[in-house]
């Protein structure tokens, strides 16, 4: 009998690891009195803090996700009162995402939790044969060079 999750089911295993990581970080935010705050918000907060208001396209590029993922995350954050969407003064066809005063007030707590998460990941990495972040970055780069679809076609 194969162990659960099946190490040959890489997608399932990745989702399992991601779910565990996100659930633990979300629990820390809940414990800190921020039940509406999601771990996926932190890259957005960090990008908007560093760059100022951004279009969804620029936000997606800044955090390394698809336009759709950035749009969905920004919408969740708007519902939580953490970002606003406003017309770009230079181009009224574009909407800019910006941090709200509520989000700005949370910046010290968000930064502290980001640092705590990074330290916890370093502790996890110390138990692994290869640091997880480095391995995932390496895998992402390899798939960018040659998608899995192409690799599968070669195997036929």
Coordinates of N, CA, C and O in Angstrom, one line a residue:
X1 N 0.8 -1.2 0.0 CA 0.0 0.0 0.0 C 0.9 1.2 0.0 O 1.8 1.3 0.8
X2 N 0.6 2.2 -0.9 CA 1.4 3.4 -1.0 C 1.0 4.4 0.2 O -0.1 4.4 0.6
X3 N 2.0 5.2 0.6 CA 1.7 6.1 1.7 C 0.7 7.2 1.2 O 0.6 7.5 0.0
X4 N 0.1 7.8 2.2 CA -0.9 8.9 1.8 C -0.2 10.2 2.3 O 0.2 10.3 3.4
X5 N -0.2 11.3 1.5 CA -0.5 11.3 0.1 C 0.5 10.6 -0.7 O 1.7 10.5 -0.4
X6 N 0.1 10.0 -1.8 CA 0.9 9.2 -2.7 C 2.0 10.1 -3.3 O 1.7 11.1 -4.0
X7 N 3.3 9.8 -3.1 CA 4.4 10.6 -3.6 C 4.5 10.6 -5.1 O 5.1 11.5 -5.7
X8 N 3.8 9.7 -5.8 CA 3.8 9.7 -7.3 C 2.7 10.7 -7.8 O 2.8 11.1 -8.9
X9 N 1.8 11.1 -7.0 CA 0.7 12.0 -7.3 C 1.2 13.4 -7.0 O 0.8 14.0 -6.0
X10 N 2.2 14.0 -7.8 CA 2.9 15.2 -7.4 C 1.9 16.4 -7.2 O 2.1 17.1 -6.2
X11 N 0.9 16.5 -8.0 CA 0.0 17.6 -7.9 C -0.8 17.5 -6.6 O -0.9 18.5 -5.9
X12 N -1.2 16.3 -6.2 CA -1.9 16.1 -4.9 C -1.0 16.4 -3.8 O -1.3 17.1 -2.8
X13 N 0.3 16.0 -3.9 CA 1.2 16.2 -2.8 C 1.6 17.7 -2.7 O 1.6 18.2 -1.5
X14 N 1.7 18.4 -3.8 CA 2.0 19.8 -3.7 C 0.8 20.5 -3.0 O 1.0 21.4 -2.2
X15 N -0.4 20.2 -3.4 CA -1.6 20.8 -2.8 C -1.7 20.5 -1.3 O -2.0 21.4 -0.5
X16 N -1.3 19.3 -1.0 CA -1.3 18.9 0.4 C -0.4 19.7 1.2 O -0.7 20.2 2.3
X17 N 0.9 19.9 0.7 CA 1.9 20.7 1.4 C 1.4 22.1 1.5 O 1.5 22.8 2.6
X18 N 0.9 22.7 0.4 CA 0.5 24.1 0.4 C -0.7 24.3 1.4 O -0.7 25.3 2.1
X19 N -1.6 23.3 1.4 CA -2.8 23.4 2.3 C -2.3 23.5 3.7 O -2.8 24.2 4.6
X20 N -1.3 22.6 4.1 CA -0.8 22.5 5.4 C -0.1 23.9 5.8 O -0.3 24.4 6.9
X21 N 0.8 24.4 4.9 CA 1.5 25.6 5.1 C 0.5 26.8 5.3 O 0.6 27.5 6.3
X22 N -0.5 26.9 4.4 CA -1.4 28.0 4.5 C -2.3 27.9 5.7 O -2.6 28.9 6.3
X23 N -2.7 26.7 6.1 CA -3.6 26.5 7.2 C -2.9 27.0 8.5 O -3.4 27.6 9.4
X24 N -1.6 26.6 8.6 CA -0.8 27.0 9.8 C -0.6 28.5 9.9 O -0.7 29.1 11.0
X25 N -0.3 29.1 8.8 CA -0.1 30.6 8.8 C -1.4 31.3 9.0 O -1.5 32.2 9.8
X26 N -2.5 30.8 8.4 CA -3.8 31.4 8.7 C -4.2 31.3 10.2 O -4.8 32.2 10.8
X27 N -3.8 30.2 10.8 CA -4.1 30.0 12.2 C -3.4 31.0 13.1 O -3.9 31.5 14.1
X28 N -2.1 31.3 12.7 CA -1.4 32.3 13.4 C -2.0 33.7 13.3 O -2.2 34.4 14.3
X29 N -2.5 34.0 12.1 CA -3.2 35.3 11.9 C -4.5 35.3 12.7 O -4.8 36.3 13.4
X30 N -5.2 34.2 12.8 CA -6.4 34.1 13.6 C -6.1 34.3 15.1 O -6.8 35.1 15.8
X31 N -5.0 33.7 15.5 CA -4.6 33.8 16.9 C -4.2 35.2 17.2 O -4.3 35.7 18.4
X32 N -3.7 36.0 16.2 CA -3.3 37.4 16.4 C -4.5 38.3 16.3 O -4.3 39.5 16.2
X33 N -5.7 37.8 16.1 CA -6.9 38.6 16.0 C -7.2 39.1 14.6 O -7.9 40.1 14.5
X34 N -6.7 38.4 13.6 CA -6.9 38.8 12.2 C -7.6 37.7 11.5 O -7.0 37.2 10.5
X35 N -8.8 37.3 11.8 CA -9.4 36.2 11.2 C -9.7 36.3 9.7 O -9.8 35.4 9.0
X36 N -9.8 37.6 9.2 CA -10.1 37.8 7.8 C -8.9 37.9 6.9 O -9.0 37.9 5.7
X37 N -7.7 37.9 7.6 CA -6.5 38.0 6.8 C -6.0 36.6 6.3 O -6.0 35.7 7.1
X38 N -5.7 36.5 5.1 CA -5.3 35.2 4.5 C -3.8 35.3 4.1 O -3.3 36.4 3.7
X39 N -3.0 34.2 4.2 CA -1.6 34.2 3.9 C -1.4 34.8 2.4 O -0.4 35.4 2.2
X40 N -2.3 34.5 1.5 CA -2.1 35.0 0.1 C -2.1 36.5 0.0 O -1.8 37.0 -1.0
X41 N -2.6 37.2 1.0 CA -2.7 38.6 1.0 C -1.3 39.3 1.2 O -1.0 40.4 0.7
X42 N -0.4 38.6 1.9 CA 0.9 39.2 2.2 C 1.7 39.6 1.0 O 2.3 40.7 1.0
X43 N 1.9 38.8 0.0 CA 2.6 39.3 -1.2 C 2.0 40.5 -1.8 O 2.7 41.4 -2.3
X44 N 0.7 40.6 -1.8 CA 0.0 41.8 -2.4 C 0.3 43.0 -1.5 O 0.7 44.1 -2.0
X45 N 0.2 42.8 -0.2 CA 0.5 43.9 0.7 C 1.9 44.4 0.6 O 2.1 45.6 0.5
X46 N 2.8 43.5 0.5 CA 4.2 43.8 0.4 C 4.5 44.6 -1.0 O 5.2 45.6 -1.0
X47 N 3.9 44.1 -2.0 CA 4.1 44.8 -3.3 C 3.5 46.2 -3.3 O 4.1 47.2 -3.8
X48 N 2.3 46.3 -2.8 CA 1.6 47.7 -2.7 C 2.3 48.6 -1.8 O 2.4 49.8 -2.1
X49 N 2.9 48.1 -0.7 CA 3.6 48.9 0.2 C 4.9 49.4 -0.5 O 5.3 50.6 -0.3
X50 N 5.6 48.5 -1.2 CA 6.8 48.9 -1.9 C 6.6 49.8 -3.1 O 7.4 50.7 -3.4
X51 N 5.6 49.5 -3.9 CA 5.4 50.1 -5.2 C 4.3 51.2 -5.2 O 4.3 52.0 -6.1
X52 N 3.4 51.2 -4.2 CA 2.3 52.1 -4.3 C 1.2 51.5 -5.1 O 1.2 50.3 -5.4
X53 N 0.1 52.2 -5.4 CA -1.0 51.6 -6.1 C -0.6 51.0 -7.5 O 0.3 51.6 -8.2
X54 N -1.2 49.9 -7.8 CA -0.8 49.1 -9.0 C -2.1 48.7 -9.7 O -3.1 48.3 -9.1
X55 N -2.0 48.6 -11.0 CA -3.1 47.9 -11.8 C -3.0 46.4 -11.5 O -2.0 45.9 -11.0
X56 N -4.1 45.7 -11.8 CA -4.1 44.3 -11.6 C -3.0 43.6 -12.4 O -2.3 42.7 -11.9
X57 N -2.8 44.0 -13.6 CA -1.7 43.5 -14.5 C -0.4 43.7 -13.8 O 0.4 42.7 -13.7
X58 N -0.1 44.9 -13.3 CA 1.2 45.1 -12.7 C 1.3 44.4 -11.4 O 2.4 43.9 -11.0
X59 N 0.2 44.3 -10.6 CA 0.2 43.6 -9.4 C 0.5 42.1 -9.6 O 1.4 41.5 -8.9
X60 N -0.1 41.5 -10.6 CA 0.1 40.1 -11.0 C 1.6 39.9 -11.3 O 2.2 38.9 -10.8
X61 N 2.2 40.8 -12.1 CA 3.6 40.6 -12.4 C 4.5 40.8 -11.2 O 5.5 40.1 -11.1
X62 N 4.1 41.7 -10.3 CA 5.0 42.0 -9.1 C 5.0 40.8 -8.2 O 6.0 40.5 -7.5
X63 N 3.9 40.0 -8.1 CA 3.8 38.9 -7.2 C 4.0 37.6 -7.8 O 4.0 36.5 -7.2
X64 N 4.0 37.5 -9.2 CA 4.3 36.3 -9.9 C 3.1 35.4 -10.0 O 3.3 34.1 -9.9
X65 N 1.9 35.9 -10.2 CA 0.7 35.1 -10.4 C 0.0 35.6 -11.6 O 0.4 36.6 -12.2
X66 N -1.0 34.8 -12.0 CA -1.8 35.2 -13.2 C -2.7 36.4 -12.9 O -2.9 36.8 -11.7
X67 N -3.1 37.1 -14.0 CA -4.0 38.2 -13.8 C -5.3 37.8 -13.0 O -5.7 38.5 -12.1
X68 N -5.8 36.7 -13.4 CA -7.0 36.2 -12.7 C -6.8 36.0 -11.2 O -7.6 36.4 -10.4
X69 N -5.7 35.4 -10.8 CA -5.4 35.1 -9.4 C -5.2 36.5 -8.7 O -5.7 36.6 -7.6
X70 N -4.5 37.4 -9.3 CA -4.3 38.7 -8.7 C -5.7 39.4 -8.5 O -5.9 40.0 -7.5
X71 N -6.5 39.3 -9.5 CA -7.8 40.0 -9.5 C -8.7 39.3 -8.4 O -9.4 40.1 -7.6
X72 N -8.7 38.0 -8.3 CA -9.5 37.3 -7.2 C -9.0 37.7 -5.8 O -9.7 37.9 -4.9
X73 N -7.6 37.7 -5.7 CA -7.1 38.1 -4.3 C -7.4 39.5 -4.0 O -7.8 39.8 -2.8
X74 N -7.3 40.4 -4.9 CA -7.6 41.8 -4.7 C -9.1 42.0 -4.3 O -9.4 42.8 -3.4
X75 N -10.0 41.2 -4.9 CA -11.4 41.3 -4.6 C -11.6 40.8 -3.2 O -12.4 41.4 -2.4
X76 N -11.0 39.7 -2.8 CA -11.1 39.2 -1.4 C -10.6 40.2 -0.4 O -11.2 40.4 0.6
X77 N -9.5 40.9 -0.8 CA -8.9 41.9 0.1 C -9.8 43.1 0.2 O -9.9 43.7 1.3
X78 N -10.5 43.4 -0.9 CA -11.4 44.6 -0.9 C -12.6 44.3 0.1 O -13.0 45.1 0.8
X79 N -13.1 43.0 0.0 CA -14.2 42.6 0.9 C -13.7 42.7 2.3 O -14.6 42.9 3.2
X80 N -12.5 42.4 2.6 CA -11.9 42.5 4.0 C -11.6 43.9 4.4 O -11.1 44.2 5.5
X81 N -11.7 44.9 3.5 CA -11.4 46.3 3.7 C -9.9 46.6 3.7 O -9.5 47.6 4.3
X82 N -9.1 45.8 3.0 CA -7.7 46.0 3.0 C -7.2 46.7 1.8 O -6.1 47.3 1.8
X83 N -7.9 46.7 0.7 CA -7.5 47.5 -0.5 C -8.8 48.1 -1.1 O -9.9 47.8 -0.8
X84 N -8.5 49.1 -1.9 CA -9.5 49.8 -2.7 C -9.1 49.7 -4.1 O -8.0 49.4 -4.5
X85 N -10.1 49.9 -5.0 CA -9.9 49.9 -6.4 C -10.4 51.3 -6.9 O -11.5 51.7 -6.6
X86 N -9.5 52.1 -7.5 CA -9.8 53.4 -7.9 C -9.3 53.6 -9.3 O -8.4 53.0 -9.8
X87 N -9.9 54.6 -10.0 CA -9.5 54.9 -11.4 C -8.1 55.5 -11.4 O -7.7 56.2 -10.5
X88 N -7.3 55.1 -12.3 CA -5.9 55.6 -12.5 C -6.0 57.0 -13.0 O -6.6 57.3 -14.0
X89 N -5.4 58.0 -12.3 CA -5.5 59.4 -12.7 C -4.9 59.6 -14.1 O -5.3 60.5 -14.9
X90 N -3.9 58.8 -14.5 CA -3.3 58.9 -15.8 C -4.0 58.2 -16.9 O -3.8 58.5 -18.1
X91 N -4.9 57.3 -16.6 CA -5.6 56.5 -17.6 C -6.9 56.0 -16.9 O -6.9 55.0 -16.3
X92 N -8.0 56.7 -17.1 CA -9.3 56.4 -16.4 C -9.8 55.0 -16.8 O -10.8 54.5 -16.2
X93 N -9.3 54.4 -17.9 CA -9.8 53.0 -18.2 C -9.2 52.0 -17.3 O -9.8 50.9 -17.1
X94 N -8.1 52.3 -16.6 CA -7.4 51.3 -15.7 C -7.9 51.6 -14.3 O -8.1 52.7 -13.9
X95 N -7.9 50.5 -13.5 CA -8.2 50.7 -12.1 C -7.0 50.3 -11.3 O -6.3 49.4 -11.7
X96 N -6.7 51.0 -10.3 CA -5.5 50.8 -9.5 C -6.0 50.2 -8.1 O -7.0 50.6 -7.5
X97 N -5.2 49.3 -7.6 CA -5.4 48.7 -6.3 C -4.5 49.4 -5.4 O -3.3 49.6 -5.6
X98 N -5.0 49.8 -4.2 CA -4.2 50.5 -3.2 C -4.6 50.0 -1.8 O -5.7 49.6 -1.6
X99 N -3.6 50.1 -0.9 CA -3.9 49.7 0.5 C -4.8 50.8 1.1 O -4.7 52.0 0.9
X100 N -5.6 50.3 2.0 CA -6.5 51.1 2.8 C -5.8 51.5 4.1 O -4.8 50.9 4.4
X101 N -6.3 52.5 4.8 CA -5.8 52.9 6.1 C -5.8 51.7 7.0 O -4.9 51.5 7.8
X102 N -6.8 50.8 6.9 CA -6.9 49.6 7.8 C -5.7 48.7 7.5 O -5.1 48.2 8.4
X103 N -5.4 48.5 6.2 CA -4.2 47.7 5.9 C -2.9 48.3 6.4 O -2.0 47.6 6.9
X104 N -2.8 49.6 6.2 CA -1.6 50.3 6.6 C -1.4 50.2 8.1 O -0.3 50.1 8.6
X105 N -2.5 50.2 8.9 CA -2.4 50.1 10.3 C -1.9 48.7 10.7 O -1.3 48.5 11.8
X106 N -2.1 47.7 9.8 CA -1.7 46.3 10.1 C -0.3 46.0 9.7 O 0.2 44.9 10.0
X107 N 0.3 46.9 8.9 CA 1.7 46.7 8.3 C 2.7 46.1 9.4 O 3.4 45.2 9.0
X108 N 2.8 46.7 10.5 CA 3.8 46.2 11.5 C 3.5 44.7 11.9 O 4.4 43.9 12.0
X109 N 2.2 44.4 12.1 CA 1.8 43.0 12.4 C 2.1 42.1 11.2 O 2.6 40.9 11.4
X110 N 1.7 42.5 10.0 CA 1.9 41.7 8.8 C 3.4 41.4 8.6 O 3.8 40.3 8.3
X111 N 4.2 42.5 8.8 CA 5.7 42.3 8.6 C 6.3 41.3 9.7 O 7.1 40.5 9.4
X112 N 5.8 41.4 10.9 CA 6.3 40.5 12.0 C 5.9 39.1 11.6 O 6.7 38.2 11.8
X113 N 4.7 38.9 11.2 CA 4.3 37.5 10.8 C 5.0 37.0 9.6 O 5.4 35.8 9.5
X114 N 5.3 37.9 8.6 CA 6.1 37.5 7.5 C 7.5 37.0 7.9 O 8.0 36.0 7.5
X115 N 8.1 37.8 8.9 CA 9.4 37.4 9.4 C 9.3 36.1 10.2 O 10.2 35.2 10.0
X116 N 8.3 35.9 10.9 CA 8.1 34.6 11.7 C 7.9 33.5 10.7 O 8.4 32.4 11.0
X117 N 7.2 33.7 9.6 CA 7.0 32.6 8.6 C 8.3 32.3 8.0 O 8.6 31.1 7.8
X118 N 9.1 33.3 7.6 CA 10.4 33.0 7.0 C 11.3 32.2 7.9 O 12.0 31.3 7.5
X119 N 11.3 32.6 9.2 CA 12.1 31.8 10.2 C 11.6 30.4 10.3 O 12.4 29.4 10.4
X120 N 10.3 30.2 10.3 CA 9.7 28.9 10.4 C 10.1 28.1 9.2 O 10.4 26.8 9.3
X121 N 10.0 28.7 8.0 CA 10.4 28.0 6.8 C 11.9 27.6 6.8 O 12.2 26.5 6.3
X122 N 12.7 28.5 7.4 CA 14.1 28.1 7.5 C 14.3 26.9 8.4 O 15.1 26.0 8.1
X123 N 13.5 26.9 9.5 CA 13.6 25.7 10.4 C 13.1 24.4 9.6 O 13.7 23.4 9.8
X124 N 12.0 24.5 8.8 CA 11.6 23.4 8.0 C 12.7 23.0 7.0 O 13.0 21.8 6.9
X125 N 13.2 24.0 6.3 CA 14.3 23.7 5.4 C 15.4 22.9 6.0 O 16.1 22.1 5.3
X126 N 15.7 23.2 7.2 CA 16.9 22.6 7.9 C 16.6 21.1 8.0 O 17.6 20.3 8.1
X127 N 15.3 20.6 8.0 CA 15.0 19.2 8.1 C 15.0 18.5 6.8 O 14.9 17.3 6.7
X128 N 15.0 19.3 5.7 CA 14.9 18.8 4.3 C 16.2 18.6 3.7 O 17.2 19.2 4.1
X129 N 16.3 17.7 2.7 CA 17.6 17.5 2.0 C 17.8 18.6 1.1 O 19.0 18.9 0.7
X130 N 16.8 19.3 0.6 CA 16.9 20.5 -0.3 C 15.9 21.6 0.2 O 14.8 21.2 0.5
X131 N 16.3 22.8 0.4 CA 15.3 23.8 0.8 C 14.1 23.9 -0.2 O 14.3 23.9 -1.4
X132 N 12.9 23.9 0.4 CA 11.7 23.8 -0.3 C 11.6 25.0 -1.3 O 11.2 24.8 -2.5
X133 N 11.8 26.2 -0.9 CA 11.7 27.4 -1.8 C 12.6 27.3 -3.0 O 12.2 27.6 -4.1
X134 N 13.8 26.9 -2.7 CA 14.8 26.7 -3.8 C 14.4 25.7 -4.8 O 14.5 25.8 -6.0
X135 N 13.9 24.6 -4.3 CA 13.5 23.5 -5.1 C 12.3 23.9 -6.0 O 12.2 23.6 -7.2
X136 N 11.3 24.6 -5.4 CA 10.1 25.0 -6.1 C 10.5 26.0 -7.2 O 10.0 26.0 -8.3
X137 N 11.4 26.9 -6.9 CA 11.9 27.9 -7.9 C 12.6 27.2 -9.0 O 12.4 27.6 -10.2
X138 N 13.4 26.2 -8.7 CA 14.1 25.5 -9.7 C 13.1 24.7 -10.6 O 13.3 24.7 -11.8
X139 N 12.1 24.1 -10.0 CA 11.1 23.4 -10.8 C 10.3 24.4 -11.7 O 10.0 24.1 -12.8
X140 N 9.9 25.5 -11.1 CA 9.2 26.5 -11.9 C 10.0 27.0 -13.1 O 9.5 27.1 -14.2
X141 N 11.3 27.2 -12.9 CA 12.2 27.6 -14.0 C 12.3 26.5 -15.1 O 12.3 26.8 -16.3
X142 N 12.4 25.3 -14.6 CA 12.5 24.2 -15.6 C 11.3 24.0 -16.4 O 11.3 23.8 -17.6
X143 N 10.1 24.2 -15.7 CA 8.8 24.1 -16.5 C 8.6 25.3 -17.4 O 8.0 25.2 -18.4
X144 N 9.2 26.4 -17.0 CA 9.1 27.6 -17.9 C 10.0 27.3 -19.2 O 9.5 27.6 -20.3
X145 N 11.1 26.7 -19.0 CA 11.9 26.3 -20.2 C 11.3 25.3 -21.0 O 11.3 25.3 -22.3
X146 N 10.7 24.3 -20.4 CA 10.1 23.2 -21.1 C 8.9 22.7 -20.3 O 9.0 22.0 -19.3
X147 N 7.7 23.0 -20.7 CA 6.4 22.7 -20.0 C 6.3 21.1 -19.9 O 6.8 20.4 -20.7
X148 N 5.5 20.7 -18.9 CA 5.3 19.3 -18.6 C 4.6 18.7 -19.8 O 4.8 17.5 -20.2
X149 N 3.7 19.5 -20.5 CA 3.0 19.0 -21.6 C 4.0 18.5 -22.7 O 3.8 17.4 -23.3
X150 N 5.0 19.3 -23.0 CA 6.1 18.9 -24.0 C 6.8 17.7 -23.5 O 7.1 16.8 -24.3
X151 N 7.1 17.6 -22.2 CA 7.8 16.4 -21.7 C 6.9 15.2 -21.8 O 7.5 14.1 -22.1
X152 N 5.6 15.3 -21.6 CA 4.7 14.2 -21.8 C 4.7 13.7 -23.2 O 4.6 12.5 -23.5
X153 N 4.6 14.7 -24.1 CA 4.5 14.4 -25.6 C 5.8 13.6 -26.0 O 5.7 12.7 -26.9
X154 N 6.9 14.0 -25.5 CA 8.2 13.3 -25.8 C 8.2 11.8 -25.4 O 8.8 11.0 -26.0
X155 N 7.4 11.5 -24.3 CA 7.4 10.2 -23.8 C 6.4 9.2 -24.5 O 6.4 8.0 -24.2
X156 N 5.7 9.8 -25.5 CA 4.8 8.9 -26.2 C 5.4 8.2 -27.3 O 6.3 8.5 -27.9

